Coordinates of C-alpha atoms in Angstrom, one line a residue:
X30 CA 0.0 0.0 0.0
X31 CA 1.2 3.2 -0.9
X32 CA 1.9 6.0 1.6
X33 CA -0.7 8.8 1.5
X34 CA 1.4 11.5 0.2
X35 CA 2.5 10.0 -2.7
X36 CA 1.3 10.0 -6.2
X37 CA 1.9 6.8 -7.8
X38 CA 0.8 5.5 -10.9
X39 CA -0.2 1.4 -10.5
X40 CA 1.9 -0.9 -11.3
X41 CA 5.1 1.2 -10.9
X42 CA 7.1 0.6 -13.9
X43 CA 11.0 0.3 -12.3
X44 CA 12.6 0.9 -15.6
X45 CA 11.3 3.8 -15.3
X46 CA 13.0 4.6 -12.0
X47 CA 16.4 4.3 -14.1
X48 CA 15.4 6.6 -17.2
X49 CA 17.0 10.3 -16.8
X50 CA 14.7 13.1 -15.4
X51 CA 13.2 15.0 -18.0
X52 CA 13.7 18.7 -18.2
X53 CA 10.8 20.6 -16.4
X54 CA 8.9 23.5 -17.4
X55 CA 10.2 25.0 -13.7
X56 CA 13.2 24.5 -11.2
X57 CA 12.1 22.7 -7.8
X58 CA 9.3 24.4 -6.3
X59 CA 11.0 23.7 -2.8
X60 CA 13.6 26.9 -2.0
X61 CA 16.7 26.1 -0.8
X62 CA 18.7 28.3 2.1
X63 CA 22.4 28.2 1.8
X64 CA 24.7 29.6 4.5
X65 CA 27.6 31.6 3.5
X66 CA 31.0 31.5 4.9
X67 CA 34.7 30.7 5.0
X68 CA 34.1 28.2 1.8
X69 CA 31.2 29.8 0.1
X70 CA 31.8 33.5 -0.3
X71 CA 33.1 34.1 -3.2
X72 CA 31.7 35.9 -6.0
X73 CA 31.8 33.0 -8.4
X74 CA 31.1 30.7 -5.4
X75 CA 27.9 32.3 -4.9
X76 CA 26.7 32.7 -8.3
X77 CA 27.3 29.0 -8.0
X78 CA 25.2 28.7 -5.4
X79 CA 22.2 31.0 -6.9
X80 CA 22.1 29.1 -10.2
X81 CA 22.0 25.7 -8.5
X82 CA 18.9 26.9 -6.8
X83 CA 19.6 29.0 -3.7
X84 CA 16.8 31.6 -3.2
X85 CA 17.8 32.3 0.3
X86 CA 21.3 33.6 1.6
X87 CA 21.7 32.9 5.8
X88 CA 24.1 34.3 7.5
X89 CA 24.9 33.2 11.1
X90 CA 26.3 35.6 13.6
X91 CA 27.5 32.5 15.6
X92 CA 31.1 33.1 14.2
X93 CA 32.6 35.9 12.4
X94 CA 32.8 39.5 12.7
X95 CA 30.0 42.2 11.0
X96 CA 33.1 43.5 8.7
X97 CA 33.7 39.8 7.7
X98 CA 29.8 38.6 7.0
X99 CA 29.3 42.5 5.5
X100 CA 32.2 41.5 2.6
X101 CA 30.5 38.4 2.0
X102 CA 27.5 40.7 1.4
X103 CA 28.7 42.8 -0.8
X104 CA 29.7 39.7 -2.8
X105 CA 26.1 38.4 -2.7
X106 CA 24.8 41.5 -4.3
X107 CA 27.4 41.4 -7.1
X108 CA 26.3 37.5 -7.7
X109 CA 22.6 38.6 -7.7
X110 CA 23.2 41.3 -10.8
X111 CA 25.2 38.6 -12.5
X112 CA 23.3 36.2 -12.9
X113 CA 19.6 38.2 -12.2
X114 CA 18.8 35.6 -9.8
X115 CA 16.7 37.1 -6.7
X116 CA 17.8 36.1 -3.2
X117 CA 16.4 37.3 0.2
X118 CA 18.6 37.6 3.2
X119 CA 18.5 36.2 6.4
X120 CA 20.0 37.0 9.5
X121 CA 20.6 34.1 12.2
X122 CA 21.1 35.3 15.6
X123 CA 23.3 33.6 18.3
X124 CA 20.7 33.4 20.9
X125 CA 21.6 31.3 24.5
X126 CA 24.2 29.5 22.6
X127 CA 26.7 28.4 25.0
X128 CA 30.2 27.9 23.5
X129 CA 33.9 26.7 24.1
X130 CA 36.4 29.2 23.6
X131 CA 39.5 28.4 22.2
X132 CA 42.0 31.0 21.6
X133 CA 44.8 28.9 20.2
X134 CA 42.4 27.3 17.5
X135 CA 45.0 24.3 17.7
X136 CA 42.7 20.8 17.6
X137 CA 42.0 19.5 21.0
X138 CA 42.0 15.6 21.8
X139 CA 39.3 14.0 24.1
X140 CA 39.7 10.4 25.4
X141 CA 36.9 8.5 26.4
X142 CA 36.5 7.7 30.0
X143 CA 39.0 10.4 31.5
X144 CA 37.4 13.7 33.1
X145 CA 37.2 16.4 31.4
X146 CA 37.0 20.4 33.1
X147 CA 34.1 23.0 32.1
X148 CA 34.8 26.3 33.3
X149 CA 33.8 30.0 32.7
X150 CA 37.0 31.5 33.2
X151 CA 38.3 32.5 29.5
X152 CA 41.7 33.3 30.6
X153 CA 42.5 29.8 30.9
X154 CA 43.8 28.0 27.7
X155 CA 41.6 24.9 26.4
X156 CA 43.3 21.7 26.7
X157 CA 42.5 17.9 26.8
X158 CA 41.8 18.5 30.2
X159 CA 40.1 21.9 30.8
X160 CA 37.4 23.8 28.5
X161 CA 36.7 27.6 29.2
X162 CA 33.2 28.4 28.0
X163 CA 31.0 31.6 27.5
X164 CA 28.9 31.1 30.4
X165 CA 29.4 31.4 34.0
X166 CA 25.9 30.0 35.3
X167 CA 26.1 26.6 34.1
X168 CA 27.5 25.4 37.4
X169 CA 23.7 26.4 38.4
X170 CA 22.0 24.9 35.7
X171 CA 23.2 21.6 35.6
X172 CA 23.9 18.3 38.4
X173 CA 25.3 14.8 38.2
X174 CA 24.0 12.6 35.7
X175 CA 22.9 15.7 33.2
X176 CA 24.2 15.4 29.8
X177 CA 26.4 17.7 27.5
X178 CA 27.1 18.2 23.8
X179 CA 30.1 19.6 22.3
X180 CA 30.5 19.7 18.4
X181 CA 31.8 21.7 15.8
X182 CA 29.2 24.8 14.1
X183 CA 25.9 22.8 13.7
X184 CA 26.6 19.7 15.2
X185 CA 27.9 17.1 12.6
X186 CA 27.0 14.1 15.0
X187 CA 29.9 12.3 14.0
X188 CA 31.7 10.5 16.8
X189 CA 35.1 11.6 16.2
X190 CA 34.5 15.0 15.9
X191 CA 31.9 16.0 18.8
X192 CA 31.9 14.4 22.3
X193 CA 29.0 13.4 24.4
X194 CA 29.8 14.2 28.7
X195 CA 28.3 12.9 31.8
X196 CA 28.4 15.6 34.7
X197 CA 29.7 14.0 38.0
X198 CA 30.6 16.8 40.0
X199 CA 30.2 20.3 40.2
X200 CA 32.6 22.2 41.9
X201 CA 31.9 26.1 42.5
X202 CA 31.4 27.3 38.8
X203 CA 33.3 24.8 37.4
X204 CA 31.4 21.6 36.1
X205 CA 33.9 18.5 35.7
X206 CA 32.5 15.6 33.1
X207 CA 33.0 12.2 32.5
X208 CA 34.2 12.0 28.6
X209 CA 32.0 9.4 27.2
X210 CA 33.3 9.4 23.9
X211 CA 37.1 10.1 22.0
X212 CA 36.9 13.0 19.6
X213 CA 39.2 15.3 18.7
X214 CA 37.9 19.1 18.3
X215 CA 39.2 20.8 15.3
X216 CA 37.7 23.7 13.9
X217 CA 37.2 28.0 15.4
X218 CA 34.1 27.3 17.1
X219 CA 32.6 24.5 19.1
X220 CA 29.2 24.8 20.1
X221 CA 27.9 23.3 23.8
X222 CA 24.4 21.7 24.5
X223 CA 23.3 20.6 27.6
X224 CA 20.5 18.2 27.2
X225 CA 16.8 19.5 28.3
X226 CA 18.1 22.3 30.4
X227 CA 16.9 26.1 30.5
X228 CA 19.4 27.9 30.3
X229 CA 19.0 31.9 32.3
X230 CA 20.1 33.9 29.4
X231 CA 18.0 36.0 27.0
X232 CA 16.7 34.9 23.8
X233 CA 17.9 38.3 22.1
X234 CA 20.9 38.2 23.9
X235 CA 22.5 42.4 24.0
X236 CA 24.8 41.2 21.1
X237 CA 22.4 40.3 18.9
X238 CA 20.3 43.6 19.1
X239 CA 24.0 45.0 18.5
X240 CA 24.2 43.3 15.3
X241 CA 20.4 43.4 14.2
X242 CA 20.4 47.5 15.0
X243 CA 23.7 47.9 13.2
X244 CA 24.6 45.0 10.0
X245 CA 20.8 44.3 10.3
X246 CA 19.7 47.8 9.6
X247 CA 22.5 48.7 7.0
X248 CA 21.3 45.2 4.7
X249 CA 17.7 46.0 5.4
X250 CA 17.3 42.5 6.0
X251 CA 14.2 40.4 4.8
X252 CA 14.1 37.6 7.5
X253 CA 15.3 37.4 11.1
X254 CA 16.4 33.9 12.2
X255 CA 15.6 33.9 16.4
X256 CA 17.4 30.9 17.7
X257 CA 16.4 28.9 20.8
X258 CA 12.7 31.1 21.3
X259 CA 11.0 29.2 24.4
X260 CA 7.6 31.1 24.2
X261 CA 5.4 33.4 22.2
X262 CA 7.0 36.6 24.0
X263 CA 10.3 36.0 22.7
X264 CA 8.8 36.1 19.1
X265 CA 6.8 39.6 20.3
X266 CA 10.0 41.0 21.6
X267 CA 11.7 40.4 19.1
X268 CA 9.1 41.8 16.8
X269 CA 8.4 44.8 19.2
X270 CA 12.4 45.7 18.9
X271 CA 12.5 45.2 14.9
X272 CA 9.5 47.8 14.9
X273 CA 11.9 50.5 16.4
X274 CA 14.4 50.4 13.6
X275 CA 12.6 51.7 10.7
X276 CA 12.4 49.9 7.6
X277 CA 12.8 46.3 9.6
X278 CA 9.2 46.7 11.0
X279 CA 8.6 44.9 7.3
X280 CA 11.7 42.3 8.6
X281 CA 9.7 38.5 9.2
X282 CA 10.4 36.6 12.3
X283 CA 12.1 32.8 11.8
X284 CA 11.5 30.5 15.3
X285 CA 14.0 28.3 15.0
X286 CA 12.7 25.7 17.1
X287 CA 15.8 24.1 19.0
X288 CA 14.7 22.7 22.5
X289 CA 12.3 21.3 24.3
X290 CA 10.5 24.7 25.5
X291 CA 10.1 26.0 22.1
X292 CA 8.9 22.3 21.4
X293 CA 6.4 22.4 24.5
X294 CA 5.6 25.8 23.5
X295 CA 5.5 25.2 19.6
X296 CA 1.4 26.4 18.7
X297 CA 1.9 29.2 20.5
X298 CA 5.0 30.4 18.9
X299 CA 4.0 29.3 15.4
X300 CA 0.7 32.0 16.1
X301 CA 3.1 34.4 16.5
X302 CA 6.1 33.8 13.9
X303 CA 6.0 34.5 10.8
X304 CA 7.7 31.0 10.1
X305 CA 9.3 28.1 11.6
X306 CA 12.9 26.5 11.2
X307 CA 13.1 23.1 12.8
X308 CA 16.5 23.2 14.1
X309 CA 16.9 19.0 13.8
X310 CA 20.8 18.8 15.2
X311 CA 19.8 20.6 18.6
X312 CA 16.4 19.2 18.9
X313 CA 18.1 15.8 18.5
X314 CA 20.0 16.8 21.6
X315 CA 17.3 17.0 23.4
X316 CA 15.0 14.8 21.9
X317 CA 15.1 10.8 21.7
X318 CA 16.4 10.0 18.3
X319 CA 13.3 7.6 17.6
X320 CA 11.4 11.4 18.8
X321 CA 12.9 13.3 16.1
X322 CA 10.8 12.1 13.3
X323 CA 7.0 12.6 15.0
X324 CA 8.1 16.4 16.1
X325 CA 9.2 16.9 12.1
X326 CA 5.9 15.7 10.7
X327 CA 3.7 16.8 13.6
X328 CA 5.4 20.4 13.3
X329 CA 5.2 20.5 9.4
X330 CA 1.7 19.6 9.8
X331 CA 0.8 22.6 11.5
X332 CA 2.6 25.0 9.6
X333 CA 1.0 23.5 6.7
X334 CA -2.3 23.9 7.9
X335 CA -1.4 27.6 9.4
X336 CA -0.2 28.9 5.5
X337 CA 3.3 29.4 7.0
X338 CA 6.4 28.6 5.6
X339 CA 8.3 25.8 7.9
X340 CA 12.1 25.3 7.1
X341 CA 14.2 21.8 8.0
X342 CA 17.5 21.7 8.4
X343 CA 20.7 19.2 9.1
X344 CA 19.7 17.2 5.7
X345 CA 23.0 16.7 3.7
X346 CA 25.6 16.5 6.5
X347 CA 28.1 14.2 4.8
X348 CA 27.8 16.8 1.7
X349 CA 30.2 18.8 4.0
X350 CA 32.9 16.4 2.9
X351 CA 31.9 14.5 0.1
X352 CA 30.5 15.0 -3.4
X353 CA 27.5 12.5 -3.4
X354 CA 25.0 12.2 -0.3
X355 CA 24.7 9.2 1.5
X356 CA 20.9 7.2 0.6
X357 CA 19.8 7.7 3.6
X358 CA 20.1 11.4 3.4
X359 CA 18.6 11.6 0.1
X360 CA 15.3 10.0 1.1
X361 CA 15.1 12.2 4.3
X362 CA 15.5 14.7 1.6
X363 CA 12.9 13.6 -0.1
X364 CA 10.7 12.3 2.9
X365 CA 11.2 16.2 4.1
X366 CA 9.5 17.9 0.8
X367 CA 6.1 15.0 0.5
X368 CA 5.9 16.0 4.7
X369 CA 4.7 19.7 3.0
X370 CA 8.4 21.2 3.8
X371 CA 8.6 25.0 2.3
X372 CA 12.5 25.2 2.3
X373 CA 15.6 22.7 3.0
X374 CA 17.9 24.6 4.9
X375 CA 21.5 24.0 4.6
X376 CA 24.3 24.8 7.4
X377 CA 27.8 23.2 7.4
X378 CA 27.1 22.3 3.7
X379 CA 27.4 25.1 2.5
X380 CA 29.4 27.2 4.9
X381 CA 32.7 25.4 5.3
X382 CA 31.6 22.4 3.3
X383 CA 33.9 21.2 0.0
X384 CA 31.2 21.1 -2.5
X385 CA 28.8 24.1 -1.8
X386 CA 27.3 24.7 -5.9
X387 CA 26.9 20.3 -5.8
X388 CA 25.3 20.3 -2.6
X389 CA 22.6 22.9 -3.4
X390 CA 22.3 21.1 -7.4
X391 CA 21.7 17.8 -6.0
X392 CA 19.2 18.8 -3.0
X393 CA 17.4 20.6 -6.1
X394 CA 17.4 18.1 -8.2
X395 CA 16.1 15.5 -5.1
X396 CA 13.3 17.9 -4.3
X397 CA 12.3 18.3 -7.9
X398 CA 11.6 14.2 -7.7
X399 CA 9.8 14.2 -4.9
X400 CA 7.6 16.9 -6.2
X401 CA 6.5 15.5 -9.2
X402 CA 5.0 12.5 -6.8
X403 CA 3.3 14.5 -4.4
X404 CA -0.4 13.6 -4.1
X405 CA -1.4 17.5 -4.4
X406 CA -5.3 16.5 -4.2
X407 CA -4.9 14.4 -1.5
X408 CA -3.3 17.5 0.6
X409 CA -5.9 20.4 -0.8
X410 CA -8.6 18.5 0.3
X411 CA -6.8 18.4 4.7
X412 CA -6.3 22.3 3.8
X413 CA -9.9 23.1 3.0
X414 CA -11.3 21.1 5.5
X415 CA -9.2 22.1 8.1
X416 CA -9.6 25.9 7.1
X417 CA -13.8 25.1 7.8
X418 CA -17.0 27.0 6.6
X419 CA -17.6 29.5 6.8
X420 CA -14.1 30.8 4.6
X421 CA -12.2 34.2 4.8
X422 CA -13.2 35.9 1.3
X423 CA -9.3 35.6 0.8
X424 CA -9.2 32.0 1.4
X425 CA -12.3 30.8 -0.7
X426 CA -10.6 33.2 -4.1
X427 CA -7.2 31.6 -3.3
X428 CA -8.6 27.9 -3.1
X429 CA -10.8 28.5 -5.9
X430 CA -7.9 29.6 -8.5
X431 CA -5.8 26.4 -7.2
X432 CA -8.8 24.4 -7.9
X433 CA -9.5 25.8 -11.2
X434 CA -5.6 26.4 -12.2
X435 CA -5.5 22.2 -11.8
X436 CA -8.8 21.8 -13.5
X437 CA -7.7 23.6 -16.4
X438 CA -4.0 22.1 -16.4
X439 CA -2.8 25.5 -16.7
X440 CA 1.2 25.7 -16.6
X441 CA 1.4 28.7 -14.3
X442 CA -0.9 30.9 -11.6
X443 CA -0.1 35.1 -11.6
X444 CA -1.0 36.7 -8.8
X445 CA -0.8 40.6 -8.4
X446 CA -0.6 41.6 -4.6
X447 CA 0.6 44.7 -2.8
X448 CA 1.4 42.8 0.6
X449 CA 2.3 39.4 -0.7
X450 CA -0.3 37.7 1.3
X451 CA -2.7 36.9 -1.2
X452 CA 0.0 34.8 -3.1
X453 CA 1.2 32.7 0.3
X454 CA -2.4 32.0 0.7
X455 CA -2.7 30.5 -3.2
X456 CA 0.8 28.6 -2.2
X457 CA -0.6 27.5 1.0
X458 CA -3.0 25.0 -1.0
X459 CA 0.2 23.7 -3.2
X460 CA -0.9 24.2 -6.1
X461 CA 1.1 21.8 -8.9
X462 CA 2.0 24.7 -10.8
X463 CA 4.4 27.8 -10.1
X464 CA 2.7 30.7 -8.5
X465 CA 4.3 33.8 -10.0
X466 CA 3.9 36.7 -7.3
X467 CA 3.4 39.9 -9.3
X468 CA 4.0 42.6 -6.2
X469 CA 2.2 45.7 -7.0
X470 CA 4.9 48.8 -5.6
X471 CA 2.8 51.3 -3.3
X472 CA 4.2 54.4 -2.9
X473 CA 4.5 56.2 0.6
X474 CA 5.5 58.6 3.0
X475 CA 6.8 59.6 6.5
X476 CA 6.3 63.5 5.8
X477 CA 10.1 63.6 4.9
X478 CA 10.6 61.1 2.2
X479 CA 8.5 59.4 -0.1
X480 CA 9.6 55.6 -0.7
X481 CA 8.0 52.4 -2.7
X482 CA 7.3 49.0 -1.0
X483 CA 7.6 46.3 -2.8
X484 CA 11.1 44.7 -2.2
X485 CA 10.8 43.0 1.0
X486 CA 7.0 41.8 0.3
X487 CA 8.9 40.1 -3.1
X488 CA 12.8 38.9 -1.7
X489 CA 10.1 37.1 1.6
X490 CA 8.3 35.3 -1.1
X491 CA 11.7 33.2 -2.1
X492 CA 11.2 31.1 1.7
X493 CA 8.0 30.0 0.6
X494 CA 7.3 26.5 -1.5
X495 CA 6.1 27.2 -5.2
X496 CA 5.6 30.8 -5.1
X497 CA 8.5 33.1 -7.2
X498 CA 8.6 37.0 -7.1
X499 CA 8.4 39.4 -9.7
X500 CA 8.2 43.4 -8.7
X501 CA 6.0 45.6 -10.8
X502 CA 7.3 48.6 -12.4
X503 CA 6.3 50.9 -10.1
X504 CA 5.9 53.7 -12.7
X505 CA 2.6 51.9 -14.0
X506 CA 0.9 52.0 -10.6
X507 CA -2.6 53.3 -10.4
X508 CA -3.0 52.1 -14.2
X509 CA -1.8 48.9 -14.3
X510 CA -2.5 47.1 -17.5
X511 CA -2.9 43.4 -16.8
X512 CA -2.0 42.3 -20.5
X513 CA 1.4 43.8 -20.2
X514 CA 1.8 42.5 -17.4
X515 CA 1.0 39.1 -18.8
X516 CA 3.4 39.6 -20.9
X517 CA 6.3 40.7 -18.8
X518 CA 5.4 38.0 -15.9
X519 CA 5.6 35.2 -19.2
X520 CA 9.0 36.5 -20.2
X521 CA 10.3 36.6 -16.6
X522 CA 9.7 33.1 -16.4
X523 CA 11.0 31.9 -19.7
X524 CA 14.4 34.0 -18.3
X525 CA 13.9 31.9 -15.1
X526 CA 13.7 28.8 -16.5
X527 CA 10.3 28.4 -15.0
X528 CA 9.0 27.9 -19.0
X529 CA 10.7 27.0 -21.9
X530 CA 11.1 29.5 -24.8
X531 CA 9.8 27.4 -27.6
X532 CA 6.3 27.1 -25.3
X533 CA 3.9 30.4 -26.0
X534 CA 0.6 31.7 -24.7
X535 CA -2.7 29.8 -26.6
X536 CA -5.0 31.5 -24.3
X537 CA -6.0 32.1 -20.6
X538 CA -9.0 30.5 -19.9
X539 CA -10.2 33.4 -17.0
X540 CA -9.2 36.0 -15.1
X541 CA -10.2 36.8 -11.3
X542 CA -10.2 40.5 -10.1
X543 CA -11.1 41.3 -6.7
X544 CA -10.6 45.1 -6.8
X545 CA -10.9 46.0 -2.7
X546 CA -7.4 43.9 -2.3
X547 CA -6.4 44.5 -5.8
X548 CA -6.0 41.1 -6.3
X549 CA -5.8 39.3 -10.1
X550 CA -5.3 36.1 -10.9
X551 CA -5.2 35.2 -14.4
X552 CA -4.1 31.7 -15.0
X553 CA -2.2 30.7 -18.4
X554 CA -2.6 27.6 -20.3
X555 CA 0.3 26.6 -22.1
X556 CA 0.4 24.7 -25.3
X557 CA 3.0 23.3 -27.2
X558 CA 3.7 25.3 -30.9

């Protein structure tokens, strides 16, 4: 028996499963988020990285200075004219995130079964022996038996480089561990978890409104990454301090769901975020590993049903150092997308890994698969009849143009919107086509400058499954002529790759205006010349 996500045609013909993949009329409709650093920010690196598929460039505040992140920047924008390819940014911050400091950056060596010194005094030099760490209550936080992570940047899991401790003692403010494990610990940064304990430090920790108020503001950035949130005020704090500092009021809010308070706490957060990031290498920390799996689908679920985009990350680790996944990753790849994942969210890969541009192609090209077996009807019909009678307006014109754009077989759905939320609603309902979001510029004012919005409603469409931006020309506003926009939208996507060239427009079989929101949707039907 099939699973009930899955589209399958009966029998399955396994030849078939060793023919090439045929060329689409559109990339994957799942966006990719690649993280930029030490190995991937170069300007030919990145433009790499954009024409593999990366829609989304992260940058994680967990290492590295503002001037070095601000270069890589700089490169990023020079990438984007290149190659025209649209990419939002995103801005992780460091939140509670305990970590070893290591002056020296020399490898340190662990053996299993000797005892192993945690202490907050930085002055001291790491050794075999003795680990100075950024936190001075974790004497207070933890007792005997607790157990502690340490890893390189995002956890790779892999025995010989990250250690697992036992805390037997506690002596003042210094916590002395049983080494479970042998590792050696190579690398700038390594990260420390303690398993299922609260940690007493702020979610927006000082030095991340620091960075937020200075690189944040500077970059204008279009989403804000908030690691470790426990509850629904750390998502309104955050949002009540990005509404201070101008143009981020427009800035959406990331929970990056990494323990178990923001699990325990998880419906009320994902009412109050704009998105959600399951952070799968911490969670696994604190979670069971058989656990892991029932949070992922359970949380996807949800986000689904709430019409917001839900990231997942830690998909592709042995990409970090090899060309080719391993199987198991590619079907958790794939398993990630049929779950209703928006976005695949790639750490380590990317950001010190050998092979950024493969790791991004072949996560695309794994994606694409999955996508052309998704059992889309199966999934439209939970989404209506969990949305309920009697609908929004909103909701019953943005289920209806799914429903018809499928009826009709039509290759692509245009939607003109000022805010952008009238396309995430049509995405919500995954529809098998594209979802080109036309976004209308509205001109306005503070009484000392007049300004167009637009850009961030477009660069935070690129986070969200199936739907790809397109700004209006902002000149035309007021008397927008929906045939020339037709026109333009068709020729962005032949230029995107969204529709081949040698494919034109026979007709469009309707048109939907809804004039109060100033929201079209006039669906194309392609046909082959």
């Amino acid at each position: 028996m099939h699973s009930s996500h899955l589209l399958l045609e009966e029998p399955i013909r396994m030849s078939s499963i060793l023919e090439p993949s045929k060329p689409s009329f559109f990339p994957a409709m799942t966006k990719l988020v690649g993280t930029l650093g030490p190995k991937s920010r170069s300007v030919e690196i990145i433009s790499g990285c954009l024409k593999a598929g990366m829609s989304v460039a992260r940058f994680d505040f967990s290492w590295g200075d503002t001037e070095f992140h601000q270069e890589t920047l700089e490169n990023l924008k020079i990438a984007i004219k290149s190659t025209k390819k649209l990419c939002a940014v995103m801005l992780d911050t460091v939140g509670p995130e305990l970590q070893v400091v290591n002056k020296t950056d020399h490898p340190i060596a662990l053996e299993a079964d000797s005892l192993l010194v945690l202490t907050p005094d930085q002055d001291k030099e790491a050794t075999s022996n003795l680990l100075p760490i950024n936190f001075s209550g974790l004497s207070k936080a933890v007792k005997p038996g607790d157990t502690i992570f340490i890893g390189q940047y995002l956890f790779t899991g892999n025995e010989t480089t990250s250690v697992w401790l036992e805390v037997t003692e506690v002596k003042g403010e210094d916590v002395v561990c049983l080494i479970k494990n042998s590792a050696t610990l190579a690398g700038s940064l390594y990260t420390l978890h303690v398993s299922q304990i609260r940690i007493d430090l702020p979610t927006l920790t000082d030095t991340d409104k620091e960075v937020i108020s200075t690189w944040g503001v500077r970059n204008n950035i279009d989403i804000l990454s908030l690691s470790y949130p426990r509850h629904r005020e750390d998502i309104r704090h955050a949002r009540e301090y990005l509404s201070k500092l101008g143009d981020l009021s427009q800035t959406q809010i990331f929970a990056k769901i990494e323990n178990i308070e923001g699990l325990t706490h998880f419906d009320e957060i994902l009412q109050e975020a704009d998105g959600i990031i399951i952070s799968r290498g911490n969670l696994g920390i604190d979670l069971p590993p058989e656990k892991v799996f029932l949070f992922q689908k359970a949380a996807v679920y949800k986000c689904n049903m709430a019409g917001k985009p839900v990231v997942i990350t830690r998909v592709v680790d042995s990409m970090t150092d090899n060309l080719r996944p391993t199987r198991a990753e590619a079907t958790d790849v794939a398993n990630a997308v049929l779950d209703g994942s928006d976005a695949i969210l790639l750490g380590a890969e990317t950001l010190r890994g050998l092979y950024p541009v493969e790791t991004i192609s072949t996560v695309s090209k794994i994606c694409a698969e999955a996508e052309k077996v998704y059992n889309q009807d199966l999934y439209f019909k939970k989404a209506v009849k969990y949305v309920g009678e009697p609908m929004t307006h909103l909701e019953s014109i943005a289920s209806s143009a799914v429903r018809a754009a499928i009826k009709v077989k039509a290759s692509v759905i245009i939607c003109f919107t000022s805010s952008g939320r009238a396309a995430r609603l049509i995405a919500k309902y995954r529809p098998t086509m594209p979802v080109l979001s036309v976004v209308i510029p509205l001109l306005k004012t503070n009484q000392l400058r007049w300004t167009f919005s637009g850009a961030f409603e477009a660069r935070q469409s690129l986070i969200v499954r199936g739907l790809f931006p397109m700004l209006a020309d902002p000149r035309h506003q007021g008397q927008l002529d929906p045939e020339m926009v037709l026109e333009s939208s068709s020729c962005h996507m032949m230029a995107w790759g969204c529709l081949l060239q040698h494919y034109m427009v026979n007709h469009f079989p309707f048109v939907l205006h809804w004039p109060s929101t100033r929201l079209s949707l006039p669906v194309r039907q392609m046909s082959q010349s």
